[in-house]
Short mmCIF file of C-alpha atoms in Angstrom, two decimals:
data_model
loop_
_atom_site.label_atom_id
_atom_site.label_comp_id
_atom_site.label_asym_id
_atom_site.label_seq_id
_atom_site.Cartn_x
_atom_site.Cartn_y
_atom_site.Cartn_z
CA UNK P 1 -35.89 25.60 1.56
CA UNK P 2 -37.56 22.24 2.48
CA UNK P 3 -35.40 20.20 4.66
CA UNK P 4 -35.92 16.72 3.22
CA UNK P 5 -33.39 15.11 5.70
CA UNK P 6 -34.27 14.64 9.22
CA UNK P 7 -31.31 14.57 11.56
CA UNK P 8 -33.01 13.12 14.66
CA UNK P 9 -32.59 9.62 15.93
CA UNK P 10 -30.36 8.77 13.14
CA UNK P 11 -27.29 6.00 13.02
CA UNK P 12 -24.82 7.79 10.73
CA UNK P 13 -21.92 6.45 8.96
CA UNK P 14 -19.00 9.18 9.55
CA UNK P 15 -16.81 10.63 6.74
CA UNK P 16 -13.69 8.76 6.54
CA UNK P 17 -11.16 9.61 4.17
CA UNK P 18 -10.53 6.67 1.47
CA UNK P 19 -13.18 4.48 3.14
CA UNK P 20 -16.34 6.71 2.55
CA UNK P 21 -16.66 5.50 -0.95
CA UNK P 22 -19.67 3.80 -2.51
CA UNK P 23 -19.42 0.38 -1.61
CA UNK P 24 -18.79 0.91 1.91
CA UNK P 25 -21.66 3.61 2.25
CA UNK P 26 -23.96 1.13 0.68
CA UNK P 27 -22.66 -1.73 3.00
CA UNK P 28 -23.55 0.41 6.04
CA UNK P 29 -27.10 1.26 4.68
CA UNK P 30 -27.31 -2.54 4.15
CA UNK P 31 -26.65 -3.07 7.83
CA UNK P 32 -28.82 -0.49 9.18
CA UNK P 33 -27.41 2.82 8.94
CA UNK P 34 -29.59 5.77 8.53
CA UNK P 35 -27.44 8.44 6.67
CA UNK P 36 -24.00 7.61 5.04
CA UNK P 37 -21.54 10.56 4.44
CA UNK P 38 -18.80 10.59 1.93
CA UNK P 39 -15.39 10.86 2.43
CA UNK P 40 -14.06 14.47 2.59
CA UNK P 41 -13.77 15.89 -1.01
CA UNK P 42 -11.93 19.23 -1.45
CA UNK P 43 -13.31 21.75 -3.54
CA UNK P 44 -11.17 22.26 -6.35
CA UNK P 45 -11.39 18.28 -7.10
CA UNK P 46 -14.97 18.35 -7.71
CA UNK P 47 -14.85 21.74 -9.61
CA UNK P 48 -12.44 20.37 -12.15
CA UNK P 49 -14.57 17.20 -12.55
CA UNK P 50 -17.57 16.90 -14.96
CA UNK P 51 -20.53 15.01 -14.08
CA UNK P 52 -21.43 11.60 -16.14
CA UNK P 53 -24.10 9.30 -16.18
CA UNK P 54 -22.67 5.81 -16.18
CA UNK P 55 -25.37 3.31 -17.93
CA UNK P 56 -23.10 0.34 -17.29
CA UNK P 57 -23.19 0.62 -13.45
CA UNK P 58 -26.39 2.66 -12.99
CA UNK P 59 -24.32 5.29 -11.15
CA UNK P 60 -23.55 8.93 -11.72
CA UNK P 61 -20.00 9.61 -11.60
CA UNK P 62 -18.13 12.87 -11.33
CA UNK P 63 -15.06 12.38 -13.31
CA UNK P 64 -11.72 14.40 -13.10
CA UNK P 65 -11.13 16.00 -16.72
CA UNK P 66 -7.55 15.97 -16.49
CA UNK P 67 -6.83 12.31 -15.77
CA UNK P 68 -10.11 10.34 -15.72
CA UNK P 69 -10.37 9.28 -12.05
CA UNK P 70 -13.47 9.13 -10.26
CA UNK P 71 -13.78 12.06 -7.89
CA UNK P 72 -17.28 11.06 -6.46
CA UNK P 73 -19.82 8.22 -7.55
CA UNK P 74 -23.13 7.58 -6.28
CA UNK P 75 -26.40 5.61 -7.17
CA UNK P 76 -30.11 5.39 -6.71
CA UNK P 77 -29.79 3.18 -3.83
CA UNK P 78 -28.42 5.67 -1.61
CA UNK P 79 -30.80 8.53 -2.79
CA UNK P 80 -32.13 10.36 -0.03
CA UNK P 81 -29.33 9.05 2.52
CA UNK P 82 -26.48 10.39 1.37
CA UNK P 83 -24.34 13.47 2.45
CA UNK P 84 -21.31 14.82 0.82
CA UNK P 85 -18.58 16.02 3.10
CA UNK P 86 -16.86 19.30 1.47
CA UNK P 87 -13.38 20.43 2.41
CA UNK P 88 -13.32 24.17 1.80
CA UNK P 89 -11.93 27.85 2.62
CA UNK P 90 -14.03 29.67 0.38
CA UNK P 91 -17.76 30.40 0.33
CA UNK P 92 -17.44 30.92 -3.54
CA UNK P 93 -16.10 27.75 -4.48
CA UNK P 94 -18.11 25.91 -1.85
CA UNK P 95 -21.33 27.27 -3.50
CA UNK P 96 -20.00 26.63 -6.94
CA UNK P 97 -19.82 23.03 -5.78
CA UNK P 98 -22.95 22.91 -4.09
CA UNK P 99 -24.83 23.89 -7.00
CA UNK P 100 -22.92 21.40 -9.47
CA UNK P 101 -23.84 18.50 -7.17
CA UNK P 102 -26.82 19.03 -5.18
CA UNK P 103 -29.00 17.25 -7.45
CA UNK P 104 -26.96 13.92 -6.78
CA UNK P 105 -26.77 14.30 -2.76
CA UNK P 106 -28.96 14.71 -0.10
CA UNK P 107 -27.05 17.26 2.22
CA UNK P 108 -23.53 18.80 2.00
CA UNK P 109 -21.32 19.08 5.07
CA UNK P 110 -18.65 21.40 5.55
CA UNK P 111 -15.54 19.66 7.15
CA UNK P 112 -14.64 22.01 10.22
CA UNK P 113 -12.90 19.27 12.33
CA UNK P 114 -9.95 17.87 10.39
CA UNK P 115 -7.14 18.45 12.57
CA UNK P 116 -4.51 17.18 9.99
CA UNK P 117 -1.64 19.74 8.72
CA UNK P 118 -2.40 19.76 5.28
CA UNK P 119 -6.04 20.75 6.00
CA UNK P 120 -5.21 23.57 8.36
CA UNK P 121 -2.74 25.16 6.00
CA UNK P 122 -5.21 25.31 3.56
CA UNK P 123 -7.49 27.23 5.93
CA UNK P 124 -9.78 24.08 5.92
CA UNK P 125 -10.98 21.71 8.64
CA UNK P 126 -10.49 22.71 12.11
CA UNK P 127 -8.83 25.97 10.92
CA UNK P 128 -12.14 27.43 10.33
CA UNK P 129 -13.00 27.09 13.93
CA UNK P 130 -10.26 29.88 14.52
CA UNK P 131 -11.79 31.97 11.55
CA UNK P 132 -15.33 31.81 12.59
CA UNK P 133 -16.13 34.95 10.33
CA UNK P 134 -15.02 32.95 7.10
CA UNK P 135 -16.88 29.49 8.66
CA UNK P 136 -20.09 31.52 9.22
CA UNK P 137 -19.85 33.17 5.58
CA UNK P 138 -19.31 29.68 4.09
CA UNK P 139 -22.22 28.12 5.86
CA UNK P 140 -24.56 31.16 5.33
CA UNK P 141 -23.75 31.10 1.50
CA UNK P 142 -24.67 27.50 1.04
CA UNK P 143 -27.75 27.78 3.45
CA UNK P 144 -29.26 30.90 1.42
CA UNK P 145 -28.64 29.53 -2.12
CA UNK P 146 -28.73 25.84 -2.10
CA UNK P 147 -31.93 23.70 -2.11
CA UNK P 148 -30.71 20.77 0.30
CA UNK P 149 -29.65 20.87 3.98
CA UNK P 150 -26.42 22.27 5.00
CA UNK P 151 -24.58 20.93 8.09
CA UNK P 152 -20.87 21.05 9.73
CA UNK P 153 -18.91 18.71 11.69
CA UNK P 154 -16.63 20.21 14.13
CA UNK P 155 -14.50 19.49 17.01
CA UNK P 156 -14.60 20.90 20.62
CA UNK P 157 -12.41 23.65 21.88
CA UNK P 158 -10.07 23.77 24.77
CA UNK P 159 -12.55 25.87 26.66
CA UNK P 160 -16.02 25.00 27.17
CA UNK P 161 -17.45 28.82 26.88
CA UNK P 162 -15.32 28.68 23.55
CA UNK P 163 -16.90 25.89 22.27
CA UNK P 164 -20.68 26.90 22.99
CA UNK P 165 -19.82 30.08 21.32
CA UNK P 166 -18.67 28.55 18.30
CA UNK P 167 -21.66 26.48 18.34
CA UNK P 168 -24.08 29.30 18.76
CA UNK P 169 -22.59 31.31 16.23
CA UNK P 170 -22.54 28.49 13.35
CA UNK P 171 -26.12 27.53 14.39
CA UNK P 172 -27.25 31.27 13.70
CA UNK P 173 -26.31 30.60 9.76
CA UNK P 174 -29.44 28.10 9.48
CA UNK P 175 -27.60 24.96 9.24
CA UNK P 176 -29.70 22.05 9.64
CA UNK P 177 -27.76 20.08 12.04
CA UNK P 178 -24.27 20.24 13.58
CA UNK P 179 -21.98 17.02 14.03
CA UNK P 180 -19.55 17.37 16.97
CA UNK P 181 -16.42 14.97 17.68
CA UNK P 182 -16.00 15.28 21.24
CA UNK P 183 -12.15 15.89 21.23
CA UNK P 184 -9.90 18.95 20.84
CA UNK P 185 -7.91 20.12 17.86
CA UNK P 186 -4.76 18.17 19.49
CA UNK P 187 -6.30 14.92 21.13
CA UNK P 188 -6.50 11.79 19.14
CA UNK P 189 -8.26 8.57 19.28
CA UNK P 190 -5.98 7.51 22.06
CA UNK P 191 -7.38 10.41 24.38
CA UNK P 192 -10.49 9.85 25.95
CA UNK P 193 -13.57 11.43 24.32
CA UNK P 194 -15.85 14.24 26.14
CA UNK P 195 -19.27 13.20 26.24
CA UNK P 196 -20.03 15.80 28.93
CA UNK P 197 -19.06 18.70 26.68
CA UNK P 198 -21.46 17.29 23.73
CA UNK P 199 -24.04 17.06 26.16
CA UNK P 200 -23.66 20.97 27.21
CA UNK P 201 -24.04 21.73 23.56
CA UNK P 202 -27.00 19.69 23.05
CA UNK P 203 -28.44 21.87 26.11
CA UNK P 204 -28.13 25.27 24.09
CA UNK P 205 -29.02 24.08 20.52
CA UNK P 206 -32.15 24.04 18.66
CA UNK P 207 -31.13 22.09 16.23
CA UNK P 208 -30.17 18.33 15.87
CA UNK P 209 -26.61 17.39 17.42
CA UNK P 210 -24.96 14.60 16.06
CA UNK P 211 -22.49 13.03 18.64
CA UNK P 212 -19.19 11.44 17.21
CA UNK P 213 -15.88 10.15 19.03
CA UNK P 214 -17.12 7.11 21.01
CA UNK P 215 -15.70 4.15 18.86
CA UNK P 216 -13.38 2.87 21.11
CA UNK P 217 -16.11 1.51 23.55
CA UNK P 218 -18.31 0.35 20.51
CA UNK P 219 -18.57 -3.15 19.63
CA UNK P 220 -22.45 -3.54 18.49
CA UNK P 221 -25.49 -1.21 17.91
CA UNK P 222 -26.54 -1.01 21.50
CA UNK P 223 -23.05 0.18 22.25
CA UNK P 224 -23.79 3.17 19.62
CA UNK P 225 -27.06 4.02 21.20
CA UNK P 226 -25.50 4.22 24.66
CA UNK P 227 -22.91 6.81 23.61
CA UNK P 228 -25.66 8.73 22.10
CA UNK P 229 -27.56 9.00 24.92
CA UNK P 230 -24.62 9.69 27.31
CA UNK P 231 -24.00 12.91 25.21
CA UNK P 232 -27.79 13.70 25.06
CA UNK P 233 -27.48 13.86 21.33
CA UNK P 234 -30.14 13.51 18.67
CA UNK P 235 -28.13 11.17 16.62
CA UNK P 236 -24.70 9.45 16.57
CA UNK P 237 -21.90 9.21 13.97
CA UNK P 238 -19.74 6.39 13.78
CA UNK P 239 -16.60 6.33 12.23
CA UNK P 240 -13.75 3.59 13.17
CA UNK P 241 -16.05 1.25 14.66
CA UNK P 242 -17.85 0.97 11.49
CA UNK P 243 -14.55 1.23 9.62
CA UNK P 244 -13.56 -1.96 11.74
CA UNK P 245 -16.75 -3.92 11.38
CA UNK P 246 -19.61 -2.17 9.20
CA UNK P 247 -22.31 -4.61 10.39
CA UNK P 248 -21.96 -2.73 13.73
CA UNK P 249 -25.18 -0.95 12.59
CA UNK P 250 -27.12 -4.06 12.55
CA UNK P 251 -30.01 -4.75 15.20
CA UNK P 252 -29.42 -8.32 15.21
CA UNK P 253 -25.57 -7.91 15.83
CA UNK P 254 -22.33 -7.79 14.29
CA UNK P 255 -21.45 -10.41 11.86
CA UNK P 256 -17.97 -12.15 11.61
CA UNK P 257 -15.30 -9.96 9.55
CA UNK P 258 -15.04 -12.97 6.91
CA UNK P 259 -18.63 -12.26 6.05
CA UNK P 260 -18.35 -8.56 5.99
CA UNK P 261 -15.43 -8.50 3.62
CA UNK P 262 -17.02 -10.88 1.20
CA UNK P 263 -20.07 -8.71 1.31
CA UNK P 264 -17.84 -5.39 0.81
CA UNK P 265 -15.97 -7.21 -2.07
CA UNK P 266 -19.21 -7.86 -3.88
CA UNK P 267 -20.25 -4.07 -3.69
CA UNK P 268 -16.95 -3.02 -4.82
CA UNK P 269 -16.96 -5.42 -7.90
CA UNK P 270 -20.24 -4.38 -8.74
CA UNK P 271 -19.52 -0.61 -8.72
CA UNK P 272 -16.00 -1.19 -10.32
CA UNK P 273 -14.35 0.32 -7.10
CA UNK P 274 -10.62 0.94 -7.53
CA UNK P 275 -8.37 -2.07 -6.38
CA UNK P 276 -6.16 0.48 -4.28
CA UNK P 277 -8.86 1.71 -2.48
CA UNK P 278 -10.49 -1.59 -2.14
CA UNK P 279 -7.74 -2.94 -0.72
CA UNK P 280 -7.13 -0.35 1.74
CA UNK P 281 -10.80 -0.62 3.03
CA UNK P 282 -10.13 -4.52 3.37
CA UNK P 283 -6.78 -3.80 5.37
CA UNK P 284 -8.69 -1.45 7.97
CA UNK P 285 -11.31 -4.27 8.59
CA UNK P 286 -8.23 -6.68 8.82
CA UNK P 287 -6.55 -4.87 11.37
CA UNK P 288 -4.28 -7.32 13.21
CA UNK P 289 -5.22 -10.22 10.98
CA UNK P 290 -3.05 -8.88 8.33
CA UNK P 291 -0.28 -10.93 9.83
CA UNK P 292 -2.43 -14.04 9.47
CA UNK P 293 -1.79 -16.52 6.57
CA UNK P 294 -4.87 -15.33 4.70
CA UNK P 295 -3.80 -11.77 5.75
CA UNK P 296 -0.37 -12.08 4.19
CA UNK P 297 -1.68 -13.56 1.05
CA UNK P 298 -4.29 -10.66 1.00
CA UNK P 299 -1.35 -8.22 1.32
CA UNK P 300 0.66 -9.52 -1.74
CA UNK P 301 -2.37 -8.88 -4.12
CA UNK P 302 -2.52 -6.20 -6.55
CA UNK P 303 -5.34 -6.71 -9.04
CA UNK P 304 -9.13 -6.94 -7.85
CA UNK P 305 -9.12 -10.42 -9.02
CA UNK P 306 -6.07 -11.36 -6.72
CA UNK P 307 -8.00 -9.78 -3.76
CA UNK P 308 -11.05 -11.39 -4.76
CA UNK P 309 -9.68 -14.92 -4.87
CA UNK P 310 -8.50 -14.79 -1.29
CA UNK P 311 -12.17 -14.91 -0.40
CA UNK P 312 -13.25 -17.37 -3.09
CA UNK P 313 -15.04 -14.80 -5.15
CA UNK P 314 -12.46 -14.18 -8.09
CA UNK P 315 -14.49 -15.87 -10.59
CA UNK P 316 -17.37 -13.60 -10.03
CA UNK P 317 -14.93 -10.65 -10.01
CA UNK P 318 -13.71 -11.69 -13.49
CA UNK P 319 -17.23 -12.28 -14.92
CA UNK P 320 -18.16 -8.77 -13.78
CA UNK P 321 -14.53 -7.22 -15.12
CA UNK P 322 -15.49 -8.92 -18.50
CA UNK P 323 -19.00 -7.53 -18.87
CA UNK P 324 -17.52 -3.87 -18.03
CA UNK P 325 -14.87 -4.41 -20.83
CA UNK P 326 -17.47 -5.69 -23.15
CA UNK P 327 -19.67 -2.80 -22.42
CA UNK P 328 -17.04 -0.47 -23.31
CA UNK P 329 -16.97 1.06 -19.54
CA UNK P 330 -15.09 4.60 -19.54
CA UNK P 331 -12.87 5.89 -17.07
CA UNK P 332 -10.98 2.71 -16.37
CA UNK P 333 -8.19 4.95 -15.08
CA UNK P 334 -10.15 4.68 -11.72
CA UNK P 335 -8.60 1.31 -11.33
CA UNK P 336 -5.25 2.94 -10.35
CA UNK P 337 -6.15 5.91 -8.47
CA UNK P 338 -3.38 8.28 -6.94
CA UNK P 339 -4.09 8.43 -2.91
CA UNK P 340 -5.05 11.57 -1.29
CA UNK P 341 -2.15 13.64 -0.39
CA UNK P 342 -1.13 16.72 1.61
CA UNK P 343 -0.02 18.43 -1.78
CA UNK P 344 -3.57 17.28 -3.16
CA UNK P 345 -5.51 18.72 -0.27
CA UNK P 346 -3.80 22.10 -0.17
CA UNK P 347 -4.93 24.79 -2.26
CA UNK P 348 -3.04 28.00 -3.17
CA UNK P 349 -6.00 30.14 -2.22
CA UNK P 350 -7.40 30.20 -5.53
CA UNK P 351 -9.09 26.88 -5.53
CA UNK P 352 -5.74 25.26 -7.32
CA UNK P 353 -3.50 22.73 -6.28
CA UNK P 354 -0.26 23.88 -4.79
CA UNK P 355 2.54 24.58 -6.95
CA UNK P 356 4.35 21.44 -5.56
CA UNK P 357 1.56 19.13 -6.46
CA UNK P 358 1.60 20.95 -10.14
CA UNK P 359 5.14 20.29 -10.69
CA UNK P 360 5.05 16.65 -9.54
CA UNK P 361 2.09 16.03 -12.20
CA UNK P 362 4.15 17.85 -15.12
CA UNK P 363 7.31 15.95 -14.31
CA UNK P 364 5.35 12.59 -14.54
CA UNK P 365 4.02 13.49 -18.19
CA UNK P 366 7.39 12.14 -19.85
CA UNK P 367 7.26 8.78 -17.80
CA UNK P 368 6.15 5.49 -19.41
CA UNK P 369 3.20 3.78 -17.36
CA UNK P 370 1.73 0.21 -17.38
CA UNK P 371 -0.75 -1.43 -15.22
CA UNK P 372 2.06 -3.92 -13.93
CA UNK P 373 2.55 -4.86 -10.50
CA UNK P 374 5.13 -6.95 -8.43
CA UNK P 375 3.94 -9.91 -6.90
CA UNK P 376 6.65 -11.41 -4.95
CA UNK P 377 5.37 -15.24 -5.03
CA UNK P 378 6.17 -15.19 -8.73
CA UNK P 379 9.83 -14.90 -8.34
CA UNK P 380 11.08 -18.05 -5.97
CA UNK P 381 14.64 -17.13 -7.15
CA UNK P 382 15.96 -13.67 -5.98
CA UNK P 383 18.36 -13.51 -9.28
CA UNK P 384 14.97 -13.11 -11.32
CA UNK P 385 13.64 -10.34 -9.52
CA UNK P 386 12.86 -7.72 -12.00
CA UNK P 387 15.48 -5.31 -10.54
CA UNK P 388 18.19 -7.94 -10.87
CA UNK P 389 17.37 -8.47 -14.62
CA UNK P 390 17.42 -4.90 -15.44
CA UNK P 391 20.73 -4.44 -13.61
CA UNK P 392 22.24 -7.02 -15.57
CA UNK P 393 20.61 -5.59 -18.77
CA UNK P 394 22.08 -2.24 -18.13
CA UNK P 395 25.68 -3.80 -17.54
CA UNK P 396 25.55 -6.01 -20.45
CA UNK P 397 24.79 -3.10 -22.64
CA UNK P 398 27.29 -0.93 -21.18
CA UNK P 399 24.59 1.73 -20.08
CA UNK P 400 24.43 3.76 -16.66
CA UNK P 401 23.00 1.77 -14.12
CA UNK P 402 19.18 1.91 -13.41
CA UNK P 403 18.40 5.07 -11.15
CA UNK P 404 14.97 4.81 -9.00
CA UNK P 405 13.41 7.84 -7.91
CA UNK P 406 10.66 7.21 -4.92
CA UNK P 407 7.20 8.95 -5.01
CA UNK P 408 5.61 8.60 -1.42
CA UNK P 409 2.02 9.42 -1.01
CA UNK P 410 -0.41 8.54 1.87
CA UNK P 411 1.59 5.73 3.09
CA UNK P 412 1.92 4.24 -0.53
CA UNK P 413 4.71 4.39 -2.72
CA UNK P 414 5.45 4.53 -6.41
CA UNK P 415 8.72 4.37 -8.18
CA UNK P 416 10.21 5.88 -11.48
CA UNK P 417 13.40 4.30 -12.84
CA UNK P 418 15.65 6.07 -15.40
CA UNK P 419 17.15 3.66 -18.26
CA UNK P 420 19.00 5.51 -20.95
CA UNK P 421 16.99 8.59 -21.52
CA UNK P 422 13.85 7.09 -20.67
CA UNK P 423 11.92 6.92 -17.48
CA UNK P 424 9.46 3.91 -16.49
CA UNK P 425 6.94 3.15 -13.95
CA UNK P 426 3.80 1.33 -12.66
CA UNK P 427 0.69 2.77 -12.31
CA UNK P 428 -0.01 0.95 -9.15
CA UNK P 429 0.68 1.96 -5.49
CA UNK P 430 2.77 -0.22 -3.57
CA UNK P 431 2.85 -0.77 0.34
CA UNK P 432 6.70 -0.35 0.20
CA UNK P 433 9.79 1.20 -1.47
CA UNK P 434 11.08 -1.90 -2.63
CA UNK P 435 8.13 -3.38 -4.28
CA UNK P 436 7.60 -0.11 -5.87
CA UNK P 437 11.00 -0.18 -7.49
CA UNK P 438 10.62 -3.88 -8.39
CA UNK P 439 7.23 -2.76 -10.36
CA UNK P 440 9.20 0.27 -12.07
CA UNK P 441 11.65 -2.42 -13.24
CA UNK P 442 9.02 -4.51 -14.46
CA UNK P 443 7.50 -1.98 -16.79
CA UNK P 444 11.13 -1.10 -18.02
CA UNK P 445 11.74 -4.71 -18.70
CA UNK P 446 8.50 -4.94 -20.43
CA UNK P 447 9.13 -2.16 -23.05
CA UNK P 448 12.90 -3.54 -23.51
CA UNK P 449 11.19 -6.54 -24.61
CA UNK P 450 12.81 -8.88 -21.83
CA UNK P 451 9.53 -9.95 -20.38
CA UNK P 452 6.42 -10.28 -22.37
CA UNK P 453 2.86 -9.00 -22.02
CA UNK P 454 1.72 -12.52 -22.47
CA UNK P 455 3.43 -13.70 -19.23
CA UNK P 456 2.62 -10.84 -17.08
CA UNK P 457 -1.28 -11.33 -17.85
CA UNK P 458 -0.82 -14.90 -17.11
CA UNK P 459 1.03 -14.79 -13.78
CA UNK P 460 -1.39 -12.08 -12.76
CA UNK P 461 1.06 -9.17 -12.87
CA UNK P 462 -0.73 -6.96 -15.54
CA UNK P 463 -4.01 -5.72 -16.31
CA UNK P 464 -4.76 -5.14 -19.92
#
């Protein structure tokens, strides 16, 4: 295998769930990152997808065949620089994914560092560090059978000798590099990172070591390099510091976050990124500024156009959306993807979603869904709120009162309301339960003819 990706002297965008999608990866490359990692994607998600060339966006999309959502999207601009991080507990599934996608990525990385329960319960992430035979089999299988470099990302162990033994074992599989987050399984960002342990790892390895975990001390590019040097590492991988301000990679110094958000939104528009994912990434950049007047206006937005209006590029967004519509862009369900969930990330050992996740999906087949969202500023009078109007409708028509069911996933909410013998919901995920219930009620009111489609489109509450 010809290793086409040199992992020495590189600044790397770390894999971050919901952040490492195409717009953020391209932004990082624009600002000076050398390599960018995708967010972690679970093996069975890719295995149930199909590859599609998107001539409208000039991208390659891996589309979930069951619901049309975009699992992974890439383009020519990141060719030779993008690594896909895979969540897996199976050498067989990992190899199937690798063979399927290797033509569109530069390298594949196995996540052996995620400390979250859903990952560990599925035998993935940091669980692989405590099952070295399985970890070694996965890496060796990929190294021997793929045409692209294979790497892994780990955490350190509580004991130094255990860490060094683990690294030696993984290195023996022939991987091209190893990324090391300098914290243990139980340590979190508030705990100090351990550059001294990464330094010891660098002393015993022949392959490049990528240091990770120093975001708390990073505000500019020189801070990134200082952390790399303190670890004695070949390269350095940046997560939260890049999430907060991706221009940290710039040689000339970081840019104001308003400018970063503006550039990020243009990329999100150009590559038809989902509104929910776009909103999440902007929230990560704003951080405490979400409480500002602009931040609150942003939080009330739901559609891509509304988000872009906050930064005065709504017209550009509407123009591009019209172009996509005229071009018949497929896979529009990407606009409202379900967030990553513990159920989605946990497999039953056969490469399929857990039983709980399948039941949830099956139960929602009879739900009437609309692309409607609740925008609080549209309802200055509380008595006009969708829930209030729906309540009055059921009372006047001698129906059972509306019954709301909440679905909670990844800090977001969606509600399903039962009225009569039918269930209604919005395809949007809301930031709190109250808004989710209002959105579900709005969907019901639409089908009952109490509110019109034209009105909802006019006030920005509905996407056709």
